[in-house]
Amino acid sequence: MSDILPDQVGQWQYLERTFQSMVKRYGYEEVRTPLLESTALFTRSVGETTDIVDKEMYSFEHNREALTIRPEGTASVVRAYIEHHVHQQQQLTRWWYGGPMFRGERPARGRYRQFHQFGCELFGDPGPIGDAELIDMLHHFFTSLGIGQLDIVVNCIGDPPTRALYRQVVHDYLMPRKNELSEDSQRRLDRNPLRILDSKDPRDIKAVAGMPSVLDYLTDDERTHFHGVCACLDRLQTPYRVDTTLVRGLDYYTRTVFEVRTQAGQVGAQNALGGGGRYDELVRQMGGPSIPAVGFAVGTERILLAMQSPKLPQPVIVTMTPLGSRAAIESLLIARKLRTHGVHVDLDSRGAAGASIKSMLRRANTLGARLSLVIGESELAAGEVQIKDLLKREQYVVPRANVVARVLEALKAEDAQEGPQAGGAG
Ligand code: HAM
């Protein structure tokens, strides 16, 4: 679990803004659900035999209630969708969410115990248009962030009867090869054999190499759906490849599953930037009506590892440089006034306690301030303020009553010289 320090927060906010402005254009509305849910919500949806439920959830008991800090967002969003009878008011529901998720995994680069996701869930669309639009949106999102080397992987794992059938096929195929599997997969063989398909262990990759493909077991309906998704993506010219070993680590998926990976930037072995799929049975299984759904989530930390740091526009700063406590109070008043005009003002309050002008101006330069407003004994006595233009290296004294107007004027003049990238006073 990491602290996100102020020098990193700008990148986070940039990412948040990019995601939010994009999903709005696709018609998604934000939903906010609690961080705590009943443990049963996750065991029933994500699935008992998944790694998440089996060994990663932060669960505890409070007043004899079994609670869990959310390891993912879909289960909570589905619960809210059912609880508020949303399907009675809307035929199609598009919700997005974001925030911290918690999984007690073995930490590594790109894998944390508190991490952050953004996700989208679309209810009421049986597909395949909805599936394709979401995959295309993910592609658009990552390319708009300048992330290259994208590997968009899609597969169809069928509805529950197909999954059950294929699960048996995988089990029977691997049983005679059990000793060739990794220890983890040997354990999975009886409980969740499908997960062995997307194991990264070289022993497992070798063992599943000749496995019959899930696509050979799809019903006509499932096959038509999957072809529909691929045809839409072809038409949209969204790059993707079909990988029949993609299963994903959550049990609620039906039919389409997808994942976006990259090797860009600092991304290491944890190369899945996001993933999702269809979950047509989940709403009904959680006690709601029979409503098809599809969605995805992306991981903020991994995206930041993949991204080149964008050049973020810095706000123009004015610093207040008071010499003494009376000057500091005067500076407070001027700063407040300037802020009402949208100026970013940094008050070096150390001046009230006798900090030297040299030290305060040095700090102003470090902050990249454009102007610094100095108030010393003589300025106080004369009812004036000294404006130091740190860019032009010039200074002038103005009456106290004119200071706000003069500052705004100076900032405007410099903006005009430097163009819109300078950030303006606001
Ligand atoms: P997920 O694949 O478990 O899917 O997580 C989605 C993304 O969250 C991953 O691709 C990854 O970027 C990020 N992520 C997951 N675990 C960690 C971790 N420990 N540290 C850092 N990042 C992580 C879901 O959670 C599904 N709810 C997605 C979904 C929505 N499916 C349908 N709707």
Coordinates of C-alpha atoms and ligand atoms in Angstrom, one line a residue:
M1 CA 0.0 0.0 0.0
S2 CA 1.6 3.2 -1.1
D3 CA 1.4 6.9 -0.3
I4 CA 0.9 9.1 -3.3
L5 CA 3.0 12.2 -2.7
P6 CA 2.1 15.6 -4.0
D7 CA 4.7 15.4 -6.8
Q8 CA 2.9 12.3 -8.1
V9 CA -0.6 13.5 -7.6
G10 CA -0.6 15.6 -10.8
Q11 CA -0.1 12.5 -12.9
W12 CA -3.0 10.7 -11.1
Q13 CA -5.3 13.7 -11.6
Y14 CA -4.3 13.8 -15.3
L15 CA -5.2 10.2 -15.7
E16 CA -8.5 10.6 -13.7
R17 CA -9.5 13.6 -15.9
T18 CA -8.7 11.7 -19.1
F19 CA -10.7 8.7 -18.0
Q20 CA -13.7 10.8 -16.8
S21 CA -13.9 13.0 -19.9
M22 CA -13.7 9.9 -22.1
V23 CA -16.4 7.8 -20.4
K24 CA -18.8 10.8 -20.3
R25 CA -18.5 10.9 -24.1
Y26 CA -19.6 7.2 -24.2
G27 CA -22.6 8.0 -22.0
Y28 CA -21.4 6.6 -18.7
E29 CA -22.5 8.1 -15.4
E30 CA -20.6 7.8 -12.1
V31 CA -21.7 5.5 -9.3
R32 CA -20.0 5.4 -5.9
T33 CA -20.4 2.4 -3.7
P34 CA -19.0 1.7 -0.2
L35 CA -15.6 0.3 0.4
L36 CA -17.0 -2.3 2.8
E37 CA -19.4 -5.0 1.7
S38 CA -20.6 -8.3 3.2
T39 CA -18.0 -11.0 2.5
A40 CA -20.7 -13.2 0.9
L41 CA -21.1 -10.6 -1.9
F42 CA -17.6 -11.5 -3.2
T43 CA -17.6 -15.2 -2.4
R44 CA -20.8 -15.6 -4.4
S45 CA -19.8 -13.4 -7.4
V46 CA -16.0 -13.5 -7.8
G47 CA -16.1 -17.2 -6.8
E48 CA -14.9 -19.3 -4.0
T49 CA -12.2 -21.1 -5.9
T50 CA -10.6 -17.9 -7.3
D51 CA -7.3 -16.6 -5.9
I52 CA -9.0 -13.4 -4.9
V53 CA -11.6 -15.1 -2.6
D54 CA -9.4 -18.0 -1.6
K55 CA -6.4 -16.1 -0.3
E56 CA -6.4 -12.3 -1.0
M57 CA -9.4 -10.7 0.6
Y58 CA -9.1 -8.5 3.7
S59 CA -12.0 -9.8 5.6
F60 CA -13.0 -9.4 9.3
E61 CA -15.9 -9.8 11.6
H62 CA -17.7 -6.9 13.2
N63 CA -20.7 -7.5 15.4
R64 CA -20.9 -11.0 14.0
E65 CA -21.2 -9.6 10.5
A66 CA -18.6 -11.0 8.0
L67 CA -17.2 -8.0 6.1
T68 CA -14.7 -7.5 3.4
I69 CA -12.9 -4.4 2.0
R70 CA -13.7 -4.6 -1.7
P71 CA -11.1 -6.4 -3.8
E72 CA -12.8 -5.3 -7.0
G73 CA -15.8 -3.1 -8.1
T74 CA -18.1 -5.2 -10.2
A75 CA -19.8 -7.1 -7.4
S76 CA -20.6 -3.9 -5.5
V77 CA -21.9 -2.2 -8.6
V78 CA -24.2 -5.2 -9.4
R79 CA -25.4 -5.2 -5.8
A80 CA -26.3 -1.5 -6.1
Y81 CA -27.9 -2.0 -9.5
I82 CA -30.2 -4.7 -8.0
E83 CA -30.8 -2.9 -4.6
H84 CA -32.1 0.2 -6.3
H85 CA -34.2 -1.6 -8.9
V86 CA -32.4 0.4 -11.6
H87 CA -33.6 -2.0 -14.4
Q88 CA -37.2 -0.7 -13.7
Q89 CA -36.2 2.8 -14.6
Q90 CA -33.7 2.2 -17.4
Q91 CA -33.4 -0.3 -20.2
L92 CA -29.7 0.4 -20.7
T93 CA -27.5 1.4 -17.8
R94 CA -24.0 2.7 -18.2
W95 CA -22.1 3.2 -14.9
W96 CA -18.4 4.0 -14.2
Y97 CA -16.6 4.0 -10.9
G98 CA -13.1 4.5 -9.6
G99 CA -11.2 4.2 -6.4
P100 CA -9.1 1.9 -4.2
M101 CA -9.4 -1.8 -4.2
F102 CA -7.7 -4.2 -1.8
R103 CA -6.1 -7.6 -2.4
G104 CA -3.5 -9.2 -0.1
E105 CA -1.3 -10.3 -3.0
R106 CA 2.4 -10.9 -3.0
P107 CA 3.7 -7.4 -3.7
A108 CA 5.7 -6.8 -6.9
R109 CA 6.2 -4.0 -9.4
G110 CA 2.6 -3.3 -10.7
R111 CA 1.0 -5.5 -8.0
Y112 CA 0.0 -3.8 -4.8
R113 CA -2.3 -4.6 -1.9
Q114 CA -4.1 -1.3 -2.2
F115 CA -4.4 -0.4 -5.8
H116 CA -6.8 1.8 -7.8
Q117 CA -9.1 1.0 -10.6
F118 CA -11.4 2.7 -13.0
G119 CA -14.2 0.6 -14.3
C120 CA -17.2 0.7 -16.6
E121 CA -20.3 -1.6 -16.4
L122 CA -23.0 -1.8 -19.0
F123 CA -26.3 -3.4 -18.0
G124 CA -29.1 -4.5 -20.3
D125 CA -27.1 -5.0 -23.6
P126 CA -27.0 -8.7 -24.7
G127 CA -24.1 -7.9 -27.1
P128 CA -22.1 -8.2 -29.2
I129 CA -22.1 -4.4 -29.9
G130 CA -21.7 -3.6 -26.2
D131 CA -18.7 -5.9 -25.9
A132 CA -17.0 -4.4 -29.0
E133 CA -17.7 -0.8 -27.9
L134 CA -16.1 -1.4 -24.5
I135 CA -13.0 -3.0 -26.0
D136 CA -12.7 -0.1 -28.5
M137 CA -13.1 2.4 -25.7
L138 CA -10.2 0.7 -23.9
H139 CA -8.1 1.0 -27.0
H140 CA -9.0 4.6 -27.4
F141 CA -8.2 5.3 -23.8
F142 CA -4.7 3.8 -23.8
T143 CA -3.8 5.4 -27.2
S144 CA -5.0 8.8 -26.0
L145 CA -2.6 8.4 -23.1
G146 CA 0.2 7.7 -25.5
I147 CA 0.7 4.1 -24.4
G148 CA 2.0 2.0 -27.3
Q149 CA 2.7 -1.7 -27.8
L150 CA -0.8 -2.6 -26.9
D151 CA -1.8 -6.2 -27.0
I152 CA -5.6 -6.6 -26.9
V153 CA -6.5 -10.2 -26.2
V154 CA -10.1 -11.5 -26.6
N155 CA -11.7 -14.9 -26.1
C156 CA -15.1 -16.5 -25.6
I157 CA -15.5 -18.9 -22.6
G158 CA -19.2 -19.6 -23.2
D159 CA -22.1 -19.7 -20.9
P160 CA -22.1 -21.9 -17.7
P161 CA -23.0 -25.2 -19.5
T162 CA -20.2 -24.7 -22.0
R163 CA -17.8 -23.8 -19.3
A164 CA -18.8 -26.9 -17.3
L165 CA -18.2 -29.0 -20.3
Y166 CA -14.9 -27.4 -21.2
R167 CA -13.8 -27.5 -17.6
Q168 CA -14.1 -31.3 -17.8
V169 CA -12.2 -31.4 -21.0
V170 CA -9.4 -29.4 -19.5
H171 CA -9.4 -31.5 -16.4
D172 CA -9.3 -34.8 -18.3
Y173 CA -6.6 -33.5 -20.6
L174 CA -4.3 -32.4 -17.8
M175 CA -4.9 -35.2 -15.3
P176 CA -2.4 -37.6 -17.0
R177 CA 0.1 -34.6 -17.2
K178 CA -0.4 -33.5 -13.6
N179 CA 3.2 -34.0 -12.6
E180 CA 4.4 -31.7 -15.4
L181 CA 2.3 -28.8 -13.9
S182 CA 3.5 -26.1 -11.5
E183 CA 2.6 -26.7 -7.9
D184 CA 0.0 -24.0 -8.0
S185 CA -1.7 -25.6 -11.0
Q186 CA -1.6 -29.1 -9.5
R187 CA -3.6 -27.7 -6.7
R188 CA -6.0 -25.9 -9.2
L189 CA -6.6 -29.0 -11.2
D190 CA -9.6 -30.2 -9.3
R191 CA -10.9 -26.9 -8.0
N192 CA -10.5 -24.5 -10.9
P193 CA -8.7 -26.2 -13.8
L194 CA -9.6 -23.4 -16.3
R195 CA -7.2 -21.1 -14.5
I196 CA -4.3 -23.3 -15.5
L197 CA -4.8 -22.1 -19.1
D198 CA -3.7 -18.6 -18.4
S199 CA -0.9 -19.5 -16.0
K200 CA 2.4 -17.8 -16.8
D201 CA 4.5 -20.7 -15.5
P202 CA 6.5 -22.2 -18.3
R203 CA 5.7 -25.7 -17.2
D204 CA 2.0 -25.0 -17.4
I205 CA 2.3 -23.2 -20.8
K206 CA 4.0 -26.3 -22.1
A207 CA 1.4 -28.7 -20.6
V208 CA -1.6 -26.8 -22.1
A209 CA 0.1 -26.3 -25.5
G210 CA -1.9 -29.1 -27.3
M211 CA -5.2 -28.6 -25.4
P212 CA -8.4 -28.6 -27.4
S213 CA -9.7 -25.0 -27.8
V214 CA -12.7 -23.7 -26.0
L215 CA -14.0 -22.3 -29.3
D216 CA -14.6 -25.9 -30.5
Y217 CA -17.1 -26.4 -27.6
L218 CA -19.2 -23.2 -28.1
T219 CA -22.9 -23.5 -28.9
D220 CA -24.1 -21.9 -32.2
D221 CA -25.5 -19.0 -30.2
E222 CA -22.2 -18.4 -28.4
R223 CA -20.2 -18.7 -31.6
T224 CA -22.4 -16.2 -33.4
H225 CA -22.0 -13.8 -30.5
F226 CA -18.2 -14.1 -30.5
H227 CA -18.0 -13.7 -34.3
G228 CA -20.2 -10.7 -33.9
V229 CA -17.7 -9.1 -31.4
C230 CA -14.8 -9.9 -33.7
A231 CA -16.7 -8.5 -36.8
C232 CA -17.4 -5.2 -34.9
L233 CA -13.8 -4.9 -33.9
D234 CA -12.7 -5.6 -37.5
R235 CA -15.1 -2.9 -38.7
L236 CA -13.8 -0.4 -36.1
Q237 CA -10.3 -1.4 -37.0
T238 CA -9.5 -2.0 -33.4
P239 CA -6.4 -4.1 -33.2
Y240 CA -6.9 -7.4 -31.2
R241 CA -6.0 -11.0 -31.3
V242 CA -8.0 -14.1 -30.2
D243 CA -6.2 -16.1 -27.5
T244 CA -8.1 -19.2 -26.4
T245 CA -6.1 -19.5 -23.2
L246 CA -7.5 -16.2 -21.9
V247 CA -9.8 -17.2 -19.0
R248 CA -9.4 -14.4 -16.4
G249 CA -9.3 -14.8 -12.7
L250 CA -13.0 -14.1 -11.7
D251 CA -15.8 -16.7 -11.9
Y252 CA -18.6 -14.5 -13.1
Y253 CA -17.6 -14.2 -16.7
T254 CA -19.7 -15.7 -19.5
R255 CA -18.9 -15.5 -23.2
T256 CA -16.6 -12.6 -24.1
V257 CA -13.5 -12.0 -22.0
F258 CA -10.7 -9.5 -22.8
E259 CA -7.5 -8.1 -21.5
V260 CA -5.2 -5.3 -22.6
R261 CA -1.5 -5.8 -22.0
T262 CA 1.6 -3.8 -22.9
Q263 CA 5.4 -3.8 -22.5
A264 CA 5.6 0.0 -22.7
G265 CA 7.4 2.2 -20.1
Q266 CA 8.3 0.7 -16.8
V267 CA 5.7 -2.1 -16.9
G268 CA 7.2 -5.4 -15.7
A269 CA 5.7 -8.8 -15.4
Q270 CA 2.4 -7.4 -14.3
N271 CA 1.5 -6.3 -17.8
A272 CA -2.3 -6.4 -17.8
L273 CA -3.4 -2.7 -17.8
G274 CA -7.0 -3.7 -17.7
G275 CA -9.5 -6.5 -18.3
G276 CA -13.1 -7.4 -18.3
G277 CA -15.8 -9.4 -20.0
R278 CA -19.4 -10.3 -20.1
Y279 CA -21.3 -11.5 -17.0
D280 CA -24.8 -12.3 -18.2
E281 CA -25.7 -14.5 -15.2
L282 CA -24.4 -12.4 -12.4
V283 CA -27.3 -10.0 -11.8
R284 CA -29.8 -12.9 -11.6
Q285 CA -27.4 -15.0 -9.5
M286 CA -27.1 -12.2 -7.0
G287 CA -30.9 -12.1 -6.6
G288 CA -31.8 -9.6 -9.3
P289 CA -33.7 -10.0 -12.6
S290 CA -32.1 -11.7 -15.6
I291 CA -30.1 -8.8 -17.1
P292 CA -27.1 -9.2 -19.3
A293 CA -24.0 -7.1 -18.5
V294 CA -20.5 -6.5 -19.6
G295 CA -17.7 -4.3 -18.2
F296 CA -14.0 -3.8 -17.6
A297 CA -11.6 -2.3 -15.1
V298 CA -8.2 -0.7 -15.6
G299 CA -5.5 -0.4 -13.0
T300 CA -4.2 3.1 -12.4
E301 CA -0.8 2.2 -11.0
R302 CA 0.0 0.0 -14.0
I303 CA -1.1 2.6 -16.4
L304 CA 1.2 5.2 -14.8
L305 CA 4.1 2.7 -15.1
A306 CA 3.3 2.4 -18.8
M307 CA 2.9 6.1 -19.5
Q308 CA 5.6 8.6 -20.3
S309 CA 5.1 11.4 -17.8
P310 CA 3.0 14.0 -19.5
K311 CA 4.1 17.6 -19.4
L312 CA 1.5 19.1 -17.1
P313 CA 0.9 22.8 -17.3
Q314 CA 2.0 24.5 -14.1
P315 CA -0.1 27.3 -12.7
V316 CA 1.4 30.7 -12.5
I317 CA 2.4 31.5 -9.0
V318 CA 2.6 34.8 -7.1
T319 CA 4.4 34.7 -3.8
M320 CA 3.9 37.0 -0.9
T321 CA 7.1 38.1 0.8
P322 CA 6.3 39.8 4.1
L323 CA 9.0 41.2 6.3
G324 CA 7.6 41.0 9.9
S325 CA 4.3 40.1 11.4
R326 CA 2.4 43.3 10.5
A327 CA 3.5 42.9 6.9
A328 CA 2.4 39.3 7.0
I329 CA -1.2 40.3 8.0
E330 CA -1.3 42.8 5.1
S331 CA 0.0 40.0 2.8
L332 CA -2.8 37.7 4.0
L333 CA -5.4 40.3 2.9
I334 CA -3.8 40.9 -0.5
A335 CA -3.4 37.2 -1.1
R336 CA -7.0 36.6 -0.4
K337 CA -8.1 39.3 -2.8
L338 CA -5.8 37.9 -5.5
R339 CA -7.1 34.4 -5.1
T340 CA -10.7 35.7 -5.7
H341 CA -9.4 36.7 -9.1
G342 CA -8.1 33.2 -9.7
V343 CA -4.4 33.8 -9.0
H344 CA -2.4 31.1 -7.3
V345 CA -0.8 32.7 -4.3
D346 CA 1.9 31.3 -2.0
L347 CA 2.3 33.2 1.2
D348 CA 5.7 32.7 2.7
S349 CA 4.5 33.0 6.2
R350 CA 8.0 32.4 7.6
G351 CA 8.4 36.2 7.0
A352 CA 6.2 36.9 10.0
A353 CA 8.8 35.1 12.2
G354 CA 11.8 37.0 10.7
A355 CA 12.8 35.0 7.7
S356 CA 15.2 36.9 5.4
I357 CA 14.1 38.3 2.1
K358 CA 16.9 36.4 0.5
S359 CA 15.7 33.1 1.7
M360 CA 12.1 33.9 0.8
L361 CA 13.0 35.0 -2.8
R362 CA 15.2 31.9 -3.2
R363 CA 12.1 29.8 -2.3
A364 CA 10.0 31.8 -4.8
N365 CA 12.5 31.0 -7.5
T366 CA 12.4 27.3 -6.6
L367 CA 8.6 27.4 -6.9
G368 CA 8.9 29.0 -10.3
A369 CA 7.0 32.1 -9.2
R370 CA 6.4 34.8 -11.7
L371 CA 5.9 37.7 -9.3
S372 CA 6.8 38.2 -5.7
L373 CA 5.1 40.9 -3.6
V374 CA 7.4 42.3 -1.0
I375 CA 6.1 44.3 2.0
G376 CA 8.7 45.6 4.4
E377 CA 8.7 48.4 7.0
S378 CA 9.0 51.2 4.4
E379 CA 6.3 49.8 2.2
L380 CA 4.0 49.4 5.3
A381 CA 4.7 53.0 6.3
A382 CA 4.0 54.4 2.8
G383 CA 1.0 52.2 2.1
E384 CA 2.7 50.6 -0.8
V385 CA 3.8 47.2 -2.1
Q386 CA 6.9 46.3 -4.0
I387 CA 6.3 44.0 -7.0
K388 CA 9.3 42.0 -8.0
D389 CA 9.0 40.5 -11.5
L390 CA 11.1 37.4 -11.2
L391 CA 11.0 36.7 -14.9
K392 CA 11.9 40.1 -16.2
R393 CA 14.2 40.8 -13.2
E394 CA 12.7 44.2 -12.6
Q395 CA 10.9 45.7 -9.7
Y396 CA 8.5 48.6 -9.0
V397 CA 6.5 50.0 -6.2
V398 CA 2.7 50.5 -6.4
P399 CA 0.2 51.9 -4.0
R400 CA -1.5 49.3 -1.9
A401 CA -4.9 50.1 -3.5
N402 CA -3.7 49.3 -7.0
V403 CA -1.8 46.2 -6.2
V404 CA -4.4 43.6 -7.4
A405 CA -5.0 45.4 -10.6
R406 CA -1.2 45.7 -11.3
V407 CA -0.6 42.1 -10.6
L408 CA -3.4 41.0 -12.9
E409 CA -2.1 43.3 -15.6
A410 CA 1.5 41.9 -15.2
L411 CA 0.3 38.3 -15.5
K412 CA -1.8 39.1 -18.5
A413 CA 1.0 40.8 -20.3
E414 CA 3.4 37.9 -19.7
D415 CA 0.7 35.4 -20.8
A416 CA 0.3 37.2 -24.0
Q417 CA 4.1 37.0 -24.6
E418 CA 4.3 33.3 -23.8
G419 CA 1.1 32.1 -25.4
P420 CA -1.7 29.9 -24.0
Q421 CA 0.6 27.2 -22.6
A422 CA 1.8 29.5 -19.9
G423 CA -1.3 28.5 -17.9
G424 CA -2.9 31.9 -17.3
A425 CA -3.7 33.4 -13.9
G426 CA -6.4 30.8 -13.2
Ligands
HAM1 P1 -9.1 -7.7 -12.7 O1 -8.5 -8.2 -13.9 O2 -9.0 -8.4 -11.5 O3 -10.6 -7.4 -13.1 O4 -8.5 -6.2 -12.5 C1 -8.5 -5.2 -13.5 C2 -7.2 -4.5 -13.5 O5 -6.9 -4.0 -12.2 C3 -6.0 -5.3 -13.9 O6 -5.9 -5.5 -15.2 C4 -4.9 -4.5 -13.3 O7 -4.5 -3.4 -14.1 C5 -5.5 -4.0 -12.0 N1 -5.1 -4.7 -10.8 C6 -5.6 -5.9 -10.4 N2 -5.0 -6.3 -9.3 C7 -4.0 -5.4 -9.0 C8 -3.0 -5.3 -8.0 N3 -2.9 -6.2 -7.0 N4 -2.2 -4.3 -8.1 C9 -2.3 -3.3 -9.1 N5 -3.2 -3.4 -10.0 C10 -4.1 -4.4 -10.0 C11 -11.6 -6.9 -12.2 O8 -11.3 -6.4 -11.2 C12 -12.9 -6.9 -12.8 N6 -13.9 -6.4 -11.8 C13 -13.0 -6.2 -14.1 C14 -14.4 -6.2 -14.7 C15 -15.3 -5.2 -14.6 N7 -15.0 -7.2 -15.3 C16 -16.2 -6.8 -15.6 N8 -16.4 -5.6 -15.2

